[in-house]
């Protein structure tokens, strides 16, 4: 750090005398600090907001703070080991979110949540000067106006909202007077990349119900148009506005064909999604590469949850201005060591070309974890597409997943359907309840996983797709392989990384999970638990896991008198659950060996199997499944909805299994 007097003379000489051209931005900032703001470089008078003031500033952030903090975590992974921490400041220069470096020795204590870094207060600094000039700014050591800050280096980049106005600033800072200037330049580039990604994420989230036209230009910031079904431009990123001369009044009025040469034949947008590869801007002799995507309204449609990761953030109660909260990986891990290890493994393999298989009981959060992986990976700018293999009738799974051409079958749309796999191109495809996928479609899925190629029904056109596949199930796939209802080669293809998620009763952080969920559910009403109610929550077995816990807490908040939840409000009645786990099977590689010991006796005589070992195992598996259904029907008193909930399966699968086992809803 420069001596105070030396730094004062440096500032004075630069402002009053001649300065080199490369540092004009710094001299201009120093001049504002001296003349306009009347600041003294030898005496830093920094400001921290109160909790109430900070809450107001957080609410003024016209976007989802959680999306921004998720991006900060991804950024820290890019610069791990550099000693830099990452922050989000709002348009007023107030830090509203942060992710600290693992190396606390280099943490800037002045860069904390609630600190005000507008240039009028903090002098020349990354956040404030970036906001003043609306341009990325690197402030390296003695570039700071205040002498007390010349041991710090910060790299900041403003990011802009979907309508072109500044939202805030990404800031990466370190308290390290020995940081090499070249290394800091690299960090400066990372800050700009993070800001660009945030712009893209917020834009796609805001216009997720519109068609997205991305123009591939050789610039860092994306050029994206949001198009309505009538080809009107309803949104454009800042770079798209600049490149093609579009201003805010043109939104919702100007046609796409007022910017690009119109395609002959008046094709529909749905048709162009599959065929459009390039366009020619009006008045230009060159074509540009483009891609067009269908509306995706699932960007942030996950159940909300709140995290221990933001427990030290006094603005965690601020509500997003649009969309729903995206749970972070830190929130998924909580304080449970096993979940922490699981997520560490998944982060290393996600996006590496390996497919992922998530196992675990119903309600443990497989969908939530997959979304968090997507939004904290390099695929975050691409789509997240979820497909439940048990929620779609068997006759429609093929067309919904792999797509179809116009008129491919009776009742098919004239425009056809790209299918969920193609919709997930450059993003993530989540295949939930993969264990319920019909056997004949498993062959098509296996071929896609091997070739990354899709051929829609009724079309000979092959399309190559780049997707990260994550499959999930609560079923015992080893048993299903042994029973012949799930392909063994498909299992191994999906099992690039296999992770079993802990059930709620196995986790070591149940009290933390309860507290975090309550922060979200009670909506600031400060509902508390009696000692007996908390004891009941901690001792319950939670067969429905986090999904069940959320429902219980939500109901209890509504029923509680005087703001105190009692055991009666929880309504935790013991439920006799049917056996959902099938009998343990030998390892897959040993399946060819005959089963040791006699198989359980079936209720009715069954035909002798061709191969005794395999047939006996299949008979035992089917019998166990049938008994599970009978037990569920008995426990629910014939209530179909309750029975389906107990079994943890979809309604379509429930009726298919009833028919398979020769049962009716009255069987009990």
Tab-separated table of N, CA and C in Angstrom, residues 355-423:
chain	number	residue	atom	x	y	z
A	355	UNK	N	-23.232	-39.148	-18.940
A	355	UNK	CA	-24.610	-39.003	-18.490
A	355	UNK	C	-24.673	-39.281	-16.990
A	356	UNK	N	-25.716	-38.782	-16.349
A	356	UNK	CA	-25.833	-38.869	-14.891
A	356	UNK	C	-27.113	-39.607	-14.533
A	357	UNK	N	-27.037	-40.477	-13.540
A	357	UNK	CA	-28.192	-41.210	-13.045
A	357	UNK	C	-28.364	-40.907	-11.561
A	358	UNK	N	-29.496	-40.324	-11.207
A	358	UNK	CA	-29.802	-40.002	-9.818
A	358	UNK	C	-30.802	-41.012	-9.268
A	359	UNK	N	-30.473	-41.603	-8.134
A	359	UNK	CA	-31.342	-42.571	-7.478
A	359	UNK	C	-31.773	-42.008	-6.126
A	360	UNK	N	-32.886	-42.467	-5.639
A	360	UNK	CA	-33.342	-42.008	-4.331
A	360	UNK	C	-34.850	-42.087	-4.217
A	361	UNK	N	-35.336	-42.064	-2.993
A	361	UNK	CA	-36.764	-42.165	-2.739
A	361	UNK	C	-37.511	-40.989	-3.360
A	362	UNK	N	-38.802	-41.142	-3.532
A	362	UNK	CA	-39.609	-40.051	-4.047
A	362	UNK	C	-39.581	-38.879	-3.073
A	363	UNK	N	-39.481	-37.671	-3.642
A	363	UNK	CA	-39.508	-36.470	-2.820
A	363	UNK	C	-38.186	-36.001	-2.272
A	364	UNK	N	-37.061	-36.638	-2.640
A	364	UNK	CA	-35.770	-36.225	-2.080
A	364	UNK	C	-35.173	-35.035	-2.815
A	365	UNK	N	-35.759	-34.622	-3.938
A	365	UNK	CA	-35.270	-33.426	-4.617
A	365	UNK	C	-34.388	-33.693	-5.819
A	366	UNK	N	-34.645	-34.771	-6.542
A	366	UNK	CA	-33.820	-35.083	-7.723
A	366	UNK	C	-33.975	-34.010	-8.801
A	367	UNK	N	-35.212	-33.574	-9.013
A	367	UNK	CA	-35.469	-32.524	-10.003
A	367	UNK	C	-34.811	-31.205	-9.589
A	368	UNK	N	-34.953	-30.849	-8.316
A	368	UNK	CA	-34.373	-29.598	-7.817
A	368	UNK	C	-32.860	-29.599	-7.955
A	369	UNK	N	-32.214	-30.711	-7.624
A	369	UNK	CA	-30.763	-30.806	-7.727
A	369	UNK	C	-30.313	-30.692	-9.175
A	370	UNK	N	-31.039	-31.328	-10.088
A	370	UNK	CA	-30.661	-31.272	-11.498
A	370	UNK	C	-30.746	-29.848	-12.032
A	371	UNK	N	-31.794	-29.132	-11.665
A	371	UNK	CA	-31.913	-27.736	-12.093
A	371	UNK	C	-30.758	-26.903	-11.561
A	372	UNK	N	-30.394	-27.136	-10.300
A	372	UNK	CA	-29.274	-26.385	-9.719
A	372	UNK	C	-27.979	-26.681	-10.466
A	373	UNK	N	-27.762	-27.951	-10.808
A	373	UNK	CA	-26.570	-28.316	-11.589
A	373	UNK	C	-26.559	-27.576	-12.924
A	374	UNK	N	-27.717	-27.522	-13.570
A	374	UNK	CA	-27.802	-26.861	-14.876
A	374	UNK	C	-27.464	-25.379	-14.765
A	375	UNK	N	-28.102	-24.682	-13.822
A	375	UNK	CA	-27.951	-23.237	-13.743
A	375	UNK	C	-26.611	-22.793	-13.163
A	376	UNK	N	-25.849	-23.743	-12.621
A	376	UNK	CA	-24.510	-23.394	-12.136
A	376	UNK	C	-23.438	-24.038	-12.999
A	377	UNK	N	-23.785	-24.374	-14.224
A	377	UNK	CA	-22.833	-24.968	-15.158
A	377	UNK	C	-22.688	-24.080	-16.383
A	378	UNK	N	-21.813	-24.487	-17.293
A	378	UNK	CA	-21.619	-23.728	-18.523
A	378	UNK	C	-22.827	-23.832	-19.451
A	379	UNK	N	-23.779	-24.689	-19.119
A	379	UNK	CA	-24.985	-24.842	-19.940
A	379	UNK	C	-26.123	-23.939	-19.464
A	380	UNK	N	-25.857	-23.066	-18.511
A	380	UNK	CA	-26.923	-22.255	-17.924
A	380	UNK	C	-27.631	-21.383	-18.954
A	381	UNK	N	-26.897	-20.941	-19.983
A	381	UNK	CA	-27.522	-20.086	-20.997
A	381	UNK	C	-28.436	-20.885	-21.918
A	382	UNK	N	-28.301	-22.208	-21.922
A	382	UNK	CA	-29.153	-23.062	-22.734
A	382	UNK	C	-30.411	-23.470	-21.982
A	383	UNK	N	-31.305	-24.194	-22.641
A	383	UNK	CA	-32.575	-24.566	-22.007
A	383	UNK	C	-32.438	-25.705	-21.000
A	384	UNK	N	-33.316	-25.708	-20.022
A	384	UNK	CA	-33.490	-26.852	-19.127
A	384	UNK	C	-34.852	-27.453	-19.438
A	385	UNK	N	-34.860	-28.702	-19.874
A	385	UNK	CA	-36.099	-29.360	-20.276
A	385	UNK	C	-36.296	-30.608	-19.420
A	386	UNK	N	-37.428	-30.668	-18.732
A	386	UNK	CA	-37.747	-31.822	-17.894
A	386	UNK	C	-38.827	-32.658	-18.571
A	387	UNK	N	-38.661	-33.977	-18.529
A	387	UNK	CA	-39.635	-34.888	-19.138
A	387	UNK	C	-39.881	-36.029	-18.169
A	388	UNK	N	-41.143	-36.187	-17.751
A	388	UNK	CA	-41.508	-37.244	-16.824
A	388	UNK	C	-41.980	-38.455	-17.616
A	389	UNK	N	-41.201	-39.524	-17.577
A	389	UNK	CA	-41.482	-40.712	-18.388
A	389	UNK	C	-42.735	-41.444	-17.936
A	390	UNK	N	-43.223	-41.174	-16.720
A	390	UNK	CA	-44.410	-41.876	-16.236
A	390	UNK	C	-45.664	-41.025	-16.332
A	391	UNK	N	-45.522	-39.738	-16.664
A	391	UNK	CA	-46.679	-38.842	-16.689
A	391	UNK	C	-47.329	-38.767	-18.060
A	392	UNK	N	-46.678	-39.321	-19.080
A	392	UNK	CA	-47.195	-39.284	-20.443
A	392	UNK	C	-47.656	-40.688	-20.831
A	393	UNK	N	-48.840	-40.819	-21.425
A	393	UNK	CA	-49.290	-42.148	-21.881
A	393	UNK	C	-48.248	-42.787	-22.813
A	394	UNK	N	-48.147	-44.107	-22.735
A	394	UNK	CA	-47.139	-44.821	-23.524
A	394	UNK	C	-47.230	-44.485	-25.013
A	395	UNK	N	-48.440	-44.290	-25.509
A	395	UNK	CA	-48.623	-44.051	-26.937
A	395	UNK	C	-48.093	-42.684	-27.367
A	396	UNK	N	-47.882	-41.784	-26.403
A	396	UNK	CA	-47.429	-40.437	-26.760
A	396	UNK	C	-45.967	-40.165	-26.392
A	397	UNK	N	-45.361	-41.034	-25.604
A	397	UNK	CA	-43.992	-40.786	-25.159
A	397	UNK	C	-43.056	-40.625	-26.351
A	398	UNK	N	-43.181	-41.517	-27.335
A	398	UNK	CA	-42.288	-41.488	-28.493
A	398	UNK	C	-42.342	-40.136	-29.185
A	399	UNK	N	-43.561	-39.685	-29.510
A	399	UNK	CA	-43.691	-38.432	-30.252
A	399	UNK	C	-43.307	-37.231	-29.408
A	400	UNK	N	-43.605	-37.250	-28.106
A	400	UNK	CA	-43.273	-36.123	-27.250
A	400	UNK	C	-41.773	-36.008	-27.020
A	401	UNK	N	-41.102	-37.131	-26.886
A	401	UNK	CA	-39.675	-37.115	-26.582
A	401	UNK	C	-38.825	-36.933	-27.837
A	402	UNK	N	-39.144	-37.699	-28.885
A	402	UNK	CA	-38.308	-37.685	-30.089
A	402	UNK	C	-38.857	-36.774	-31.183
A	403	UNK	N	-40.104	-36.297	-31.034
A	403	UNK	CA	-40.679	-35.383	-32.009
A	403	UNK	C	-41.329	-36.100	-33.181
A	404	UNK	N	-42.014	-35.319	-34.018
A	404	UNK	CA	-42.650	-35.895	-35.205
A	404	UNK	C	-42.790	-34.803	-36.262
A	405	UNK	N	-42.907	-35.212	-37.497
A	405	UNK	CA	-43.111	-34.268	-38.593
A	405	UNK	C	-44.610	-34.024	-38.771
A	406	UNK	N	-44.954	-32.954	-39.482
A	406	UNK	CA	-46.349	-32.611	-39.689
A	406	UNK	C	-47.117	-33.730	-40.368
A	407	UNK	N	-48.294	-34.110	-39.805
A	407	UNK	CA	-49.121	-35.148	-40.393
A	407	UNK	C	-48.569	-36.546	-40.255
A	408	UNK	N	-47.651	-36.769	-39.317
A	408	UNK	CA	-47.023	-38.091	-39.178
A	408	UNK	C	-48.020	-39.153	-38.722
A	409	UNK	N	-49.083	-38.733	-38.030
A	409	UNK	CA	-50.093	-39.681	-37.574
A	409	UNK	C	-51.401	-38.920	-37.380
A	410	UNK	N	-52.475	-39.653	-37.211
A	410	UNK	CA	-53.787	-39.034	-37.029
A	410	UNK	C	-53.792	-38.160	-35.785
A	411	UNK	N	-54.195	-36.916	-35.955
A	411	UNK	CA	-54.231	-35.985	-34.838
A	411	UNK	C	-52.956	-35.205	-34.648
A	412	UNK	N	-51.924	-35.491	-35.466
A	412	UNK	CA	-50.657	-34.785	-35.334
A	412	UNK	C	-50.800	-33.345	-35.806
A	413	UNK	N	-50.060	-32.436	-35.160
A	413	UNK	CA	-50.065	-31.037	-35.567
A	413	UNK	C	-49.518	-30.903	-36.982
A	414	UNK	N	-50.089	-29.962	-37.743
A	414	UNK	CA	-49.617	-29.751	-39.116
A	414	UNK	C	-48.169	-29.263	-39.131
A	415	UNK	N	-47.776	-28.505	-38.093
A	415	UNK	CA	-46.402	-27.995	-38.047
A	415	UNK	C	-45.413	-29.016	-37.503
A	416	UNK	N	-45.929	-30.107	-36.937
A	416	UNK	CA	-45.043	-31.089	-36.337
A	416	UNK	C	-44.606	-30.667	-34.943
A	417	UNK	N	-43.704	-31.423	-34.363
A	417	UNK	CA	-43.226	-31.163	-33.005
A	417	UNK	C	-41.760	-31.571	-32.930
A	418	UNK	N	-40.912	-30.643	-32.521
A	418	UNK	CA	-39.470	-30.935	-32.480
A	418	UNK	C	-39.150	-32.026	-31.461
A	419	UNK	N	-39.925	-32.126	-30.387
A	419	UNK	CA	-39.645	-33.105	-29.344
A	419	UNK	C	-38.767	-32.518	-28.254
A	420	UNK	N	-38.844	-33.109	-27.063
A	420	UNK	CA	-38.131	-32.566	-25.909
A	420	UNK	C	-36.613	-32.664	-26.053
A	421	UNK	N	-36.124	-33.694	-26.722
A	421	UNK	CA	-34.680	-33.832	-26.878
A	421	UNK	C	-34.116	-32.671	-27.678
A	422	UNK	N	-34.758	-32.347	-28.794
A	422	UNK	CA	-34.290	-31.239	-29.624
A	422	UNK	C	-34.457	-29.911	-28.890
A	423	UNK	N	-35.542	-29.747	-28.124
A	423	UNK	CA	-35.739	-28.520	-27.352
A	423	UNK	C	-34.599	-28.295	-26.363
